[in-house]
Amino acid sequence: MEQKLIFTNHVSEAVDELVEAMGTPAVFVLCDVNTRSFVLPALQAQSQAIAGAKIISTKSGDANKNIEALASLWKSLSDLGATRRSVLINVGGGVVTDLGGFGAATFKRGIRFINIPTTLLGAVDAAVGGKTGVNFNGLKNEIGAFANADAVIISTCFFNTLPQQQLLSGYAEMIKHAMLQDKPTLDRLLGYSVVYPVFDSEALLGLLRESVSVKESIVAGDPTEKGLRRALNLGHTAGHAIESLAYKYQSPVPHGYAVAWGLVISMVLSHMELGFPSEILHRIADYVLKNFGPYSLNCKEYPELIDFMRHDKKNPSPDAISFTLLKDIGQPVCGCVVSEDKIEAALDIYRDLMHI
């Protein structure tokens, strides 16, 4: 089933129209403690469907996207009388849409769900594309399923309250999409300030629509990640490893920041393996250093980081570490197996580029 993407800053109207078209089923809303406080009241005041919904809360933060939270969601749906005709509306960032999507896909073998991402990262990444799941055994998104939402309502009206770190975290995924698209798209993103001065919400909505369309076109050609969709892994083999390493040391980093650092590492490998232009590599590295700062990786951490890379779900075997790399902007090459020696060399260059 294809998911309907709705780009609008009139979210409540869109929700009510969707629920009415579904035959006005019993509505349940999943949100975390933050969106319950800062977003839900406004939606309840403006949306008839959400005003009459039964509310389920979960803890915020990626560390709480786990089996225990999933079981709690299943129990709440069961105790509150949800049926296969019910609809679950996930209001929040990527943790909520990942958890809620997987919970809906598996409760009573599947109920309908709508995603309303309230963060830039959630809007451009987690809420779109049909990936759902939870973390398990210290690994990101280890358990999950492909399950499309009935609809995703994408808006920028919630972003004015987001801290700079969350805005930049989402913007890193948009930069990744631009690198998979073309140089003009990348130039537009690198020339737009998502933070300073206060961003123009309508202009950002346009950039967001363009970014999501890149992902949507790739996903449509490969919905279950057998080939082309692996292009979206750009920056993620190294990025997820950095996230896992930081989590192990109890110093978690935002997903988008890890992707930004992973993009730099991937561009270094792209230059080494495929001749990716060095001037673009330095431009990306300079942008990441200026806006995201460095992840202060040291040489002693290389073995652990590489071991986390071995657990990437897209690797062809436990002994082979696979990356999505670029020949040039808009020219991805998926499934590039890279040796540990070259990964270590790339990490050394990353540290130089990040002035570590």
mmCIF file of C-alpha atoms in Angstrom:
data_model
loop_
_atom_site.group_PDB
_atom_site.id
_atom_site.type_symbol
_atom_site.label_atom_id
_atom_site.label_comp_id
_atom_site.label_asym_id
_atom_site.label_seq_id
_atom_site.Cartn_x
_atom_site.Cartn_y
_atom_site.Cartn_z
ATOM 1 C CA MET A 1 0.000 0.000 0.000
ATOM 2 C CA GLU A 2 1.352 3.413 -0.939
ATOM 3 C CA GLN A 3 1.281 6.002 1.779
ATOM 4 C CA LYS A 4 -0.336 9.339 1.125
ATOM 5 C CA LEU A 5 1.941 12.332 1.710
ATOM 6 C CA ILE A 6 0.202 15.562 2.693
ATOM 7 C CA PHE A 7 2.273 18.759 2.877
ATOM 8 C CA THR A 8 0.328 21.368 4.811
ATOM 9 C CA ASN A 9 0.532 23.704 7.777
ATOM 10 C CA HIS A 10 -3.208 23.123 8.414
ATOM 11 C CA VAL A 11 -2.645 19.828 10.227
ATOM 12 C CA SER A 12 -5.901 19.543 12.160
ATOM 13 C CA GLU A 13 -8.026 19.933 9.032
ATOM 14 C CA ALA A 14 -5.992 17.248 7.279
ATOM 15 C CA VAL A 15 -6.388 14.829 10.207
ATOM 16 C CA ASP A 16 -10.154 15.244 10.365
ATOM 17 C CA GLU A 17 -10.534 14.751 6.616
ATOM 18 C CA LEU A 18 -8.455 11.558 6.725
ATOM 19 C CA VAL A 19 -10.327 10.065 9.685
ATOM 20 C CA GLU A 20 -13.691 10.902 8.135
ATOM 21 C CA ALA A 21 -12.635 9.216 4.877
ATOM 22 C CA MET A 22 -11.713 6.103 6.876
ATOM 23 C CA GLY A 23 -15.295 5.819 8.096
ATOM 24 C CA THR A 24 -14.634 7.594 11.416
ATOM 25 C CA PRO A 25 -13.057 4.645 13.252
ATOM 26 C CA ALA A 26 -12.024 4.591 16.901
ATOM 27 C CA VAL A 27 -8.963 6.838 17.118
ATOM 28 C CA PHE A 28 -5.906 6.353 19.315
ATOM 29 C CA VAL A 29 -3.018 8.789 19.580
ATOM 30 C CA LEU A 30 0.550 7.838 20.509
ATOM 31 C CA CYS A 31 2.839 10.640 21.662
ATOM 32 C CA ASP A 32 5.841 10.995 23.911
ATOM 33 C CA VAL A 33 5.890 13.069 27.085
ATOM 34 C CA ASN A 34 7.201 16.121 25.218
ATOM 35 C CA THR A 35 4.669 16.159 22.384
ATOM 36 C CA ARG A 36 1.907 15.415 24.884
ATOM 37 C CA SER A 37 2.793 18.662 26.659
ATOM 38 C CA PHE A 38 3.745 20.967 23.785
ATOM 39 C CA VAL A 39 1.898 19.746 20.678
ATOM 40 C CA LEU A 40 -1.100 17.633 21.644
ATOM 41 C CA PRO A 41 -3.137 20.404 23.381
ATOM 42 C CA ALA A 42 -3.200 22.534 20.223
ATOM 43 C CA LEU A 43 -4.225 19.574 18.083
ATOM 44 C CA GLN A 44 -6.956 18.607 20.550
ATOM 45 C CA ALA A 45 -8.290 22.153 20.452
ATOM 46 C CA GLN A 46 -8.440 22.221 16.653
ATOM 47 C CA SER A 47 -9.118 18.620 15.574
ATOM 48 C CA GLN A 48 -12.370 16.833 16.329
ATOM 49 C CA ALA A 49 -10.779 13.437 15.707
ATOM 50 C CA ILE A 50 -7.876 14.029 18.082
ATOM 51 C CA ALA A 51 -10.076 15.700 20.689
ATOM 52 C CA GLY A 52 -12.100 12.482 20.939
ATOM 53 C CA ALA A 53 -9.114 10.115 20.755
ATOM 54 C CA LYS A 54 -7.718 7.900 23.490
ATOM 55 C CA ILE A 55 -4.182 9.007 24.339
ATOM 56 C CA ILE A 56 -1.208 6.690 24.850
ATOM 57 C CA SER A 57 2.113 8.094 26.082
ATOM 58 C CA THR A 58 5.644 6.783 25.792
ATOM 59 C CA LYS A 59 8.968 8.043 27.126
ATOM 60 C CA SER A 60 11.008 10.323 24.883
ATOM 61 C CA GLY A 61 14.469 9.572 23.530
ATOM 62 C CA ASP A 62 15.955 6.889 21.316
ATOM 63 C CA ALA A 63 17.042 4.863 24.349
ATOM 64 C CA ASN A 64 13.326 4.241 25.024
ATOM 65 C CA LYS A 65 12.558 2.892 21.536
ATOM 66 C CA ASN A 66 12.738 -0.691 22.738
ATOM 67 C CA ILE A 67 10.843 -3.948 23.253
ATOM 68 C CA GLU A 68 9.506 -2.780 26.612
ATOM 69 C CA ALA A 69 7.958 0.349 25.069
ATOM 70 C CA LEU A 70 6.518 -1.756 22.249
ATOM 71 C CA ALA A 71 4.923 -4.187 24.691
ATOM 72 C CA SER A 72 3.496 -1.264 26.656
ATOM 73 C CA LEU A 73 1.944 0.134 23.470
ATOM 74 C CA TRP A 74 0.383 -3.242 22.590
ATOM 75 C CA LYS A 75 -1.014 -3.522 26.126
ATOM 76 C CA SER A 76 -2.481 -0.003 26.040
ATOM 77 C CA LEU A 77 -4.166 -0.641 22.684
ATOM 78 C CA SER A 78 -5.596 -3.906 23.996
ATOM 79 C CA ASP A 79 -6.747 -2.469 27.337
ATOM 80 C CA LEU A 80 -8.357 0.539 25.633
ATOM 81 C CA GLY A 81 -10.346 -1.661 23.253
ATOM 82 C CA ALA A 82 -8.610 -1.104 19.924
ATOM 83 C CA THR A 83 -9.810 -3.316 17.076
ATOM 84 C CA ARG A 84 -8.576 -4.000 13.549
ATOM 85 C CA ARG A 85 -10.799 -1.119 12.362
ATOM 86 C CA SER A 86 -9.104 1.361 14.697
ATOM 87 C CA VAL A 87 -6.529 3.918 13.608
ATOM 88 C CA LEU A 88 -3.411 4.935 15.523
ATOM 89 C CA ILE A 89 -2.141 8.487 15.002
ATOM 90 C CA ASN A 90 1.557 8.820 15.845
ATOM 91 C CA VAL A 91 2.358 12.388 16.919
ATOM 92 C CA GLY A 92 6.048 12.972 17.528
ATOM 93 C CA GLY A 93 9.546 12.513 16.238
ATOM 94 C CA GLY A 94 11.218 9.437 14.805
ATOM 95 C CA VAL A 95 11.017 7.463 18.038
ATOM 96 C CA VAL A 96 7.230 7.799 18.094
ATOM 97 C CA THR A 97 6.661 7.078 14.404
ATOM 98 C CA ASP A 98 9.085 4.115 14.396
ATOM 99 C CA LEU A 99 7.580 2.628 17.550
ATOM 100 C CA GLY A 100 3.975 3.468 16.690
ATOM 101 C CA GLY A 101 4.296 2.215 13.128
ATOM 102 C CA PHE A 102 5.710 -1.136 14.242
ATOM 103 C CA GLY A 103 3.132 -1.410 17.019
ATOM 104 C CA ALA A 104 0.290 -0.733 14.578
ATOM 105 C CA ALA A 105 1.714 -3.114 11.956
ATOM 106 C CA THR A 106 1.788 -5.994 14.449
ATOM 107 C CA PHE A 107 -1.207 -5.378 16.739
ATOM 108 C CA LYS A 108 -3.999 -7.766 15.704
ATOM 109 C CA ARG A 109 -1.864 -8.452 12.588
ATOM 110 C CA GLY A 110 -2.087 -4.838 11.567
ATOM 111 C CA ILE A 111 -4.203 -1.742 12.126
ATOM 112 C CA ARG A 112 -4.194 1.508 10.162
ATOM 113 C CA PHE A 113 -1.952 4.362 11.254
ATOM 114 C CA ILE A 114 -1.212 7.996 10.416
ATOM 115 C CA ASN A 115 2.106 9.717 11.111
ATOM 116 C CA ILE A 116 2.318 13.364 12.141
ATOM 117 C CA PRO A 117 6.053 14.046 12.539
ATOM 118 C CA THR A 118 6.763 16.969 14.846
ATOM 119 C CA THR A 119 10.516 17.180 14.211
ATOM 120 C CA LEU A 120 12.388 17.968 11.026
ATOM 121 C CA LEU A 121 14.244 14.658 11.249
ATOM 122 C CA GLY A 122 10.996 12.752 11.668
ATOM 123 C CA ALA A 123 9.403 14.570 8.728
ATOM 124 C CA VAL A 124 12.220 13.928 6.273
ATOM 125 C CA ASP A 125 13.300 10.488 7.433
ATOM 126 C CA ALA A 126 11.577 8.281 9.997
ATOM 127 C CA ALA A 127 7.919 9.022 9.196
ATOM 128 C CA VAL A 128 8.290 8.445 5.438
ATOM 129 C CA GLY A 129 9.260 5.289 3.585
ATOM 130 C CA GLY A 130 7.589 2.510 5.524
ATOM 131 C CA LYS A 131 10.419 1.508 7.869
ATOM 132 C CA THR A 132 9.282 0.798 11.423
ATOM 133 C CA GLY A 133 11.000 -0.836 14.365
ATOM 134 C CA VAL A 134 12.747 -0.710 17.708
ATOM 135 C CA ASN A 135 16.290 -0.977 19.002
ATOM 136 C CA PHE A 136 17.396 -4.309 20.447
ATOM 137 C CA ASN A 137 20.517 -5.786 22.048
ATOM 138 C CA GLY A 138 22.335 -2.448 21.842
ATOM 139 C CA LEU A 139 21.776 -2.155 18.074
ATOM 140 C CA LYS A 140 19.786 0.480 16.183
ATOM 141 C CA ASN A 141 16.484 -0.651 14.617
ATOM 142 C CA GLU A 142 17.434 -4.325 14.950
ATOM 143 C CA ILE A 143 13.790 -5.485 15.114
ATOM 144 C CA GLY A 144 11.172 -4.082 12.748
ATOM 145 C CA ALA A 145 9.076 -4.377 9.618
ATOM 146 C CA PHE A 146 8.257 -2.533 6.420
ATOM 147 C CA ALA A 147 4.791 -1.035 6.929
ATOM 148 C CA ASN A 148 3.434 2.075 5.233
ATOM 149 C CA ALA A 149 1.284 4.555 7.090
ATOM 150 C CA ASP A 150 -2.070 5.287 5.488
ATOM 151 C CA ALA A 151 -0.911 8.893 5.416
ATOM 152 C CA VAL A 152 1.900 11.131 6.595
ATOM 153 C CA ILE A 153 1.046 14.761 7.333
ATOM 154 C CA ILE A 154 4.189 16.836 6.866
ATOM 155 C CA SER A 155 4.211 20.317 8.314
ATOM 156 C CA THR A 156 6.721 22.888 9.532
ATOM 157 C CA CYS A 157 4.314 24.509 11.988
ATOM 158 C CA PHE A 158 5.731 22.533 14.932
ATOM 159 C CA PHE A 159 9.372 23.390 14.249
ATOM 160 C CA ASN A 160 9.526 26.882 15.768
ATOM 161 C CA THR A 161 9.808 25.392 19.242
ATOM 162 C CA LEU A 162 12.598 22.958 18.318
ATOM 163 C CA PRO A 163 16.106 23.604 19.626
ATOM 164 C CA GLN A 164 18.901 24.215 17.130
ATOM 165 C CA GLN A 165 20.280 20.708 17.641
ATOM 166 C CA GLN A 166 17.033 19.055 16.527
ATOM 167 C CA LEU A 167 16.684 21.285 13.476
ATOM 168 C CA LEU A 168 20.225 20.506 12.363
ATOM 169 C CA SER A 169 19.689 16.814 13.011
ATOM 170 C CA GLY A 170 16.870 16.765 10.486
ATOM 171 C CA TYR A 171 18.722 18.989 8.059
ATOM 172 C CA ALA A 172 21.551 16.426 7.825
ATOM 173 C CA GLU A 173 19.120 13.935 6.271
ATOM 174 C CA MET A 174 17.964 16.597 3.818
ATOM 175 C CA ILE A 175 21.585 17.200 2.796
ATOM 176 C CA LYS A 176 21.968 13.445 2.274
ATOM 177 C CA HIS A 177 18.956 13.427 -0.052
ATOM 178 C CA ALA A 178 20.394 16.395 -1.968
ATOM 179 C CA MET A 179 23.682 14.545 -2.430
ATOM 180 C CA LEU A 180 21.722 11.692 -3.989
ATOM 181 C CA GLN A 181 19.875 14.111 -6.280
ATOM 182 C CA ASP A 182 21.968 16.808 -7.990
ATOM 183 C CA LYS A 183 24.282 19.782 -7.403
ATOM 184 C CA PRO A 184 21.586 22.516 -7.683
ATOM 185 C CA THR A 185 19.552 20.812 -4.932
ATOM 186 C CA LEU A 186 22.652 20.551 -2.749
ATOM 187 C CA ASP A 187 23.516 24.216 -3.404
ATOM 188 C CA ARG A 188 20.019 25.312 -2.329
ATOM 189 C CA LEU A 189 20.285 23.443 0.963
ATOM 190 C CA LEU A 190 23.813 24.543 1.782
ATOM 191 C CA GLY A 191 22.750 28.130 1.031
ATOM 192 C CA TYR A 192 19.682 28.093 3.318
ATOM 193 C CA SER A 193 19.900 28.706 7.055
ATOM 194 C CA VAL A 194 17.663 26.339 8.972
ATOM 195 C CA VAL A 195 18.563 28.082 12.225
ATOM 196 C CA TYR A 196 19.883 31.632 11.838
ATOM 197 C CA PRO A 197 17.990 33.843 11.355
ATOM 198 C CA VAL A 198 14.684 32.224 12.355
ATOM 199 C CA PHE A 199 13.762 30.097 9.378
ATOM 200 C CA ASP A 200 10.898 30.852 7.012
ATOM 201 C CA SER A 201 8.429 28.017 7.657
ATOM 202 C CA GLU A 202 6.860 28.157 4.195
ATOM 203 C CA ALA A 203 10.262 28.204 2.467
ATOM 204 C CA LEU A 204 11.370 25.276 4.606
ATOM 205 C CA LEU A 205 8.161 23.402 3.734
ATOM 206 C CA GLY A 206 9.084 23.759 0.060
ATOM 207 C CA LEU A 207 12.615 22.445 0.647
ATOM 208 C CA LEU A 208 11.168 19.658 2.749
ATOM 209 C CA ARG A 209 8.735 18.652 0.008
ATOM 210 C CA GLU A 210 11.641 18.536 -2.468
ATOM 211 C CA SER A 211 13.737 16.442 -0.070
ATOM 212 C CA VAL A 212 10.974 13.972 0.715
ATOM 213 C CA SER A 213 10.281 13.569 -3.009
ATOM 214 C CA VAL A 214 13.852 12.304 -3.458
ATOM 215 C CA LYS A 215 13.310 9.621 -0.835
ATOM 216 C CA GLU A 216 9.808 8.842 -2.105
ATOM 217 C CA SER A 217 11.020 8.219 -5.659
ATOM 218 C CA ILE A 218 13.776 5.894 -4.445
ATOM 219 C CA VAL A 219 11.462 4.000 -2.098
ATOM 220 C CA ALA A 220 8.816 3.590 -4.839
ATOM 221 C CA GLY A 221 11.374 1.785 -6.997
ATOM 222 C CA ASP A 222 12.543 -0.501 -4.181
ATOM 223 C CA PRO A 223 10.056 -0.626 -1.270
ATOM 224 C CA THR A 224 11.750 -3.476 0.651
ATOM 225 C CA GLU A 225 15.368 -2.415 0.182
ATOM 226 C CA LYS A 226 16.617 -5.055 -2.225
ATOM 227 C CA GLY A 227 18.739 -2.713 -4.350
ATOM 228 C CA LEU A 228 18.144 0.939 -5.256
ATOM 229 C CA ARG A 229 16.815 1.924 -1.833
ATOM 230 C CA ARG A 230 20.220 1.153 -0.358
ATOM 231 C CA ALA A 231 21.292 4.503 -1.773
ATOM 232 C CA LEU A 232 19.474 6.012 1.215
ATOM 233 C CA ASN A 233 22.086 4.338 3.414
ATOM 234 C CA LEU A 234 24.545 7.053 2.385
ATOM 235 C CA GLY A 235 26.330 8.154 5.564
ATOM 236 C CA HIS A 236 24.499 5.606 7.690
ATOM 237 C CA THR A 237 26.952 2.689 7.921
ATOM 238 C CA ALA A 238 29.442 4.935 9.717
ATOM 239 C CA GLY A 239 26.721 7.114 11.250
ATOM 240 C CA HIS A 240 24.871 4.252 12.932
ATOM 241 C CA ALA A 241 28.207 2.914 14.206
ATOM 242 C CA ILE A 242 28.984 6.301 15.773
ATOM 243 C CA GLU A 243 25.518 6.329 17.374
ATOM 244 C CA SER A 244 26.035 2.850 18.791
ATOM 245 C CA LEU A 245 29.520 3.712 20.091
ATOM 246 C CA ALA A 246 28.270 6.899 21.737
ATOM 247 C CA TYR A 247 25.336 5.011 23.265
ATOM 248 C CA LYS A 248 27.710 2.378 24.642
ATOM 249 C CA TYR A 249 29.670 5.138 26.378
ATOM 250 C CA GLN A 250 26.406 6.594 27.715
ATOM 251 C CA SER A 251 26.943 9.798 25.742
ATOM 252 C CA PRO A 252 24.232 9.527 23.053
ATOM 253 C CA VAL A 253 24.377 11.793 20.005
ATOM 254 C CA PRO A 254 21.480 12.936 17.788
ATOM 255 C CA HIS A 255 20.869 10.692 14.786
ATOM 256 C CA GLY A 256 21.273 13.504 12.261
ATOM 257 C CA TYR A 257 24.600 14.560 13.757
ATOM 258 C CA ALA A 258 25.849 10.989 13.422
ATOM 259 C CA VAL A 259 24.639 10.962 9.797
ATOM 260 C CA ALA A 260 26.500 14.234 9.133
ATOM 261 C CA TRP A 261 29.742 12.763 10.471
ATOM 262 C CA GLY A 262 29.000 9.543 8.583
ATOM 263 C CA LEU A 263 28.578 11.547 5.372
ATOM 264 C CA VAL A 264 32.070 12.960 5.760
ATOM 265 C CA ILE A 265 33.517 9.478 6.296
ATOM 266 C CA SER A 266 31.539 8.175 3.314
ATOM 267 C CA MET A 267 32.770 11.011 1.090
ATOM 268 C CA VAL A 268 36.360 10.248 2.094
ATOM 269 C CA LEU A 269 35.811 6.603 1.132
ATOM 270 C CA SER A 270 34.060 7.743 -2.062
ATOM 271 C CA HIS A 271 37.128 9.781 -2.989
ATOM 272 C CA MET A 272 39.445 6.875 -2.184
ATOM 273 C CA GLU A 273 37.373 4.211 -3.966
ATOM 274 C CA LEU A 274 35.501 6.034 -6.740
ATOM 275 C CA GLY A 275 37.311 9.318 -7.323
ATOM 276 C CA PHE A 276 34.611 11.527 -5.773
ATOM 277 C CA PRO A 277 35.643 15.186 -6.324
ATOM 278 C CA SER A 278 37.884 16.407 -3.523
ATOM 279 C CA GLU A 279 36.514 19.980 -3.692
ATOM 280 C CA ILE A 280 32.995 18.757 -2.874
ATOM 281 C CA LEU A 281 34.372 16.521 -0.125
ATOM 282 C CA HIS A 282 36.050 19.537 1.492
ATOM 283 C CA ARG A 283 32.912 21.662 1.059
ATOM 284 C CA ILE A 284 30.781 19.050 2.849
ATOM 285 C CA ALA A 285 33.409 18.556 5.565
ATOM 286 C CA ASP A 286 33.670 22.314 6.173
ATOM 287 C CA TYR A 287 29.868 22.629 6.374
ATOM 288 C CA VAL A 288 29.632 19.741 8.855
ATOM 289 C CA LEU A 289 32.479 21.081 11.008
ATOM 290 C CA LYS A 290 30.944 24.570 11.115
ATOM 291 C CA ASN A 291 27.370 23.485 11.853
ATOM 292 C CA PHE A 292 27.637 20.142 13.656
ATOM 293 C CA GLY A 293 31.105 20.268 15.146
ATOM 294 C CA PRO A 294 33.283 17.142 15.282
ATOM 295 C CA TYR A 295 32.665 13.759 16.838
ATOM 296 C CA SER A 296 35.916 13.389 18.738
ATOM 297 C CA LEU A 297 36.852 9.886 17.692
ATOM 298 C CA ASN A 298 40.260 8.560 18.727
ATOM 299 C CA CYS A 299 42.366 5.805 17.183
ATOM 300 C CA LYS A 300 41.807 3.412 20.076
ATOM 301 C CA GLU A 301 38.069 3.421 19.279
ATOM 302 C CA TYR A 302 38.521 2.276 15.671
ATOM 303 C CA PRO A 303 38.122 -1.479 16.415
ATOM 304 C CA GLU A 304 34.867 -0.922 18.313
ATOM 305 C CA LEU A 305 33.513 1.403 15.647
ATOM 306 C CA ILE A 306 34.362 -1.062 12.867
ATOM 307 C CA ASP A 307 32.769 -3.883 14.866
ATOM 308 C CA PHE A 308 29.532 -1.877 15.008
ATOM 309 C CA MET A 309 29.766 -1.406 11.246
ATOM 310 C CA ARG A 310 29.852 -5.198 10.860
ATOM 311 C CA HIS A 311 26.371 -5.361 12.397
ATOM 312 C CA ASP A 312 24.841 -3.158 9.689
ATOM 313 C CA LYS A 313 21.795 -4.989 8.282
ATOM 314 C CA LYS A 314 22.844 -4.227 4.696
ATOM 315 C CA ASN A 315 26.176 -6.048 4.851
ATOM 316 C CA PRO A 316 26.376 -9.035 2.459
ATOM 317 C CA SER A 317 28.051 -11.178 5.155
ATOM 318 C CA PRO A 318 29.336 -10.799 8.747
ATOM 319 C CA ASP A 319 32.893 -10.413 7.438
ATOM 320 C CA ALA A 320 32.168 -7.762 4.785
ATOM 321 C CA ILE A 321 31.406 -4.108 5.559
ATOM 322 C CA SER A 322 29.330 -2.471 2.847
ATOM 323 C CA PHE A 323 28.847 1.239 2.149
ATOM 324 C CA THR A 324 26.785 3.375 -0.177
ATOM 325 C CA LEU A 325 29.305 5.691 -1.848
ATOM 326 C CA LEU A 326 29.188 8.382 -4.547
ATOM 327 C CA LYS A 327 31.062 8.769 -7.812
ATOM 328 C CA ASP A 328 29.744 12.326 -7.863
ATOM 329 C CA ILE A 329 26.676 14.182 -6.600
ATOM 330 C CA GLY A 330 23.638 12.258 -7.853
ATOM 331 C CA GLN A 331 25.670 9.152 -8.740
ATOM 332 C CA PRO A 332 25.378 6.649 -5.862
ATOM 333 C CA VAL A 333 27.008 3.228 -5.922
ATOM 334 C CA CYS A 334 25.458 0.761 -3.483
ATOM 335 C CA GLY A 335 27.057 -2.275 -1.871
ATOM 336 C CA CYS A 336 30.685 -1.091 -1.941
ATOM 337 C CA VAL A 337 32.611 -3.523 0.262
ATOM 338 C CA VAL A 338 35.556 -1.738 1.878
ATOM 339 C CA SER A 339 38.459 -3.329 3.753
ATOM 340 C CA GLU A 340 39.178 -2.520 7.394
ATOM 341 C CA ASP A 341 42.522 -0.959 6.458
ATOM 342 C CA LYS A 342 40.803 1.522 4.133
ATOM 343 C CA ILE A 343 38.125 2.271 6.721
ATOM 344 C CA GLU A 344 40.842 3.073 9.259
ATOM 345 C CA ALA A 345 42.595 5.295 6.711
ATOM 346 C CA ALA A 346 39.307 7.094 6.059
ATOM 347 C CA LEU A 347 38.810 7.599 9.792
ATOM 348 C CA ASP A 348 42.286 9.143 10.013
ATOM 349 C CA ILE A 349 41.383 11.593 7.210
ATOM 350 C CA TYR A 350 38.029 12.316 8.884
ATOM 351 C CA ARG A 351 39.871 13.279 12.057
ATOM 352 C CA ASP A 352 42.115 15.627 10.075
ATOM 353 C CA LEU A 353 39.116 17.234 8.326
ATOM 354 C CA MET A 354 37.359 17.687 11.665
ATOM 355 C CA HIS A 355 40.500 19.189 13.214
ATOM 356 C CA ILE A 356 40.658 16.492 15.885
#
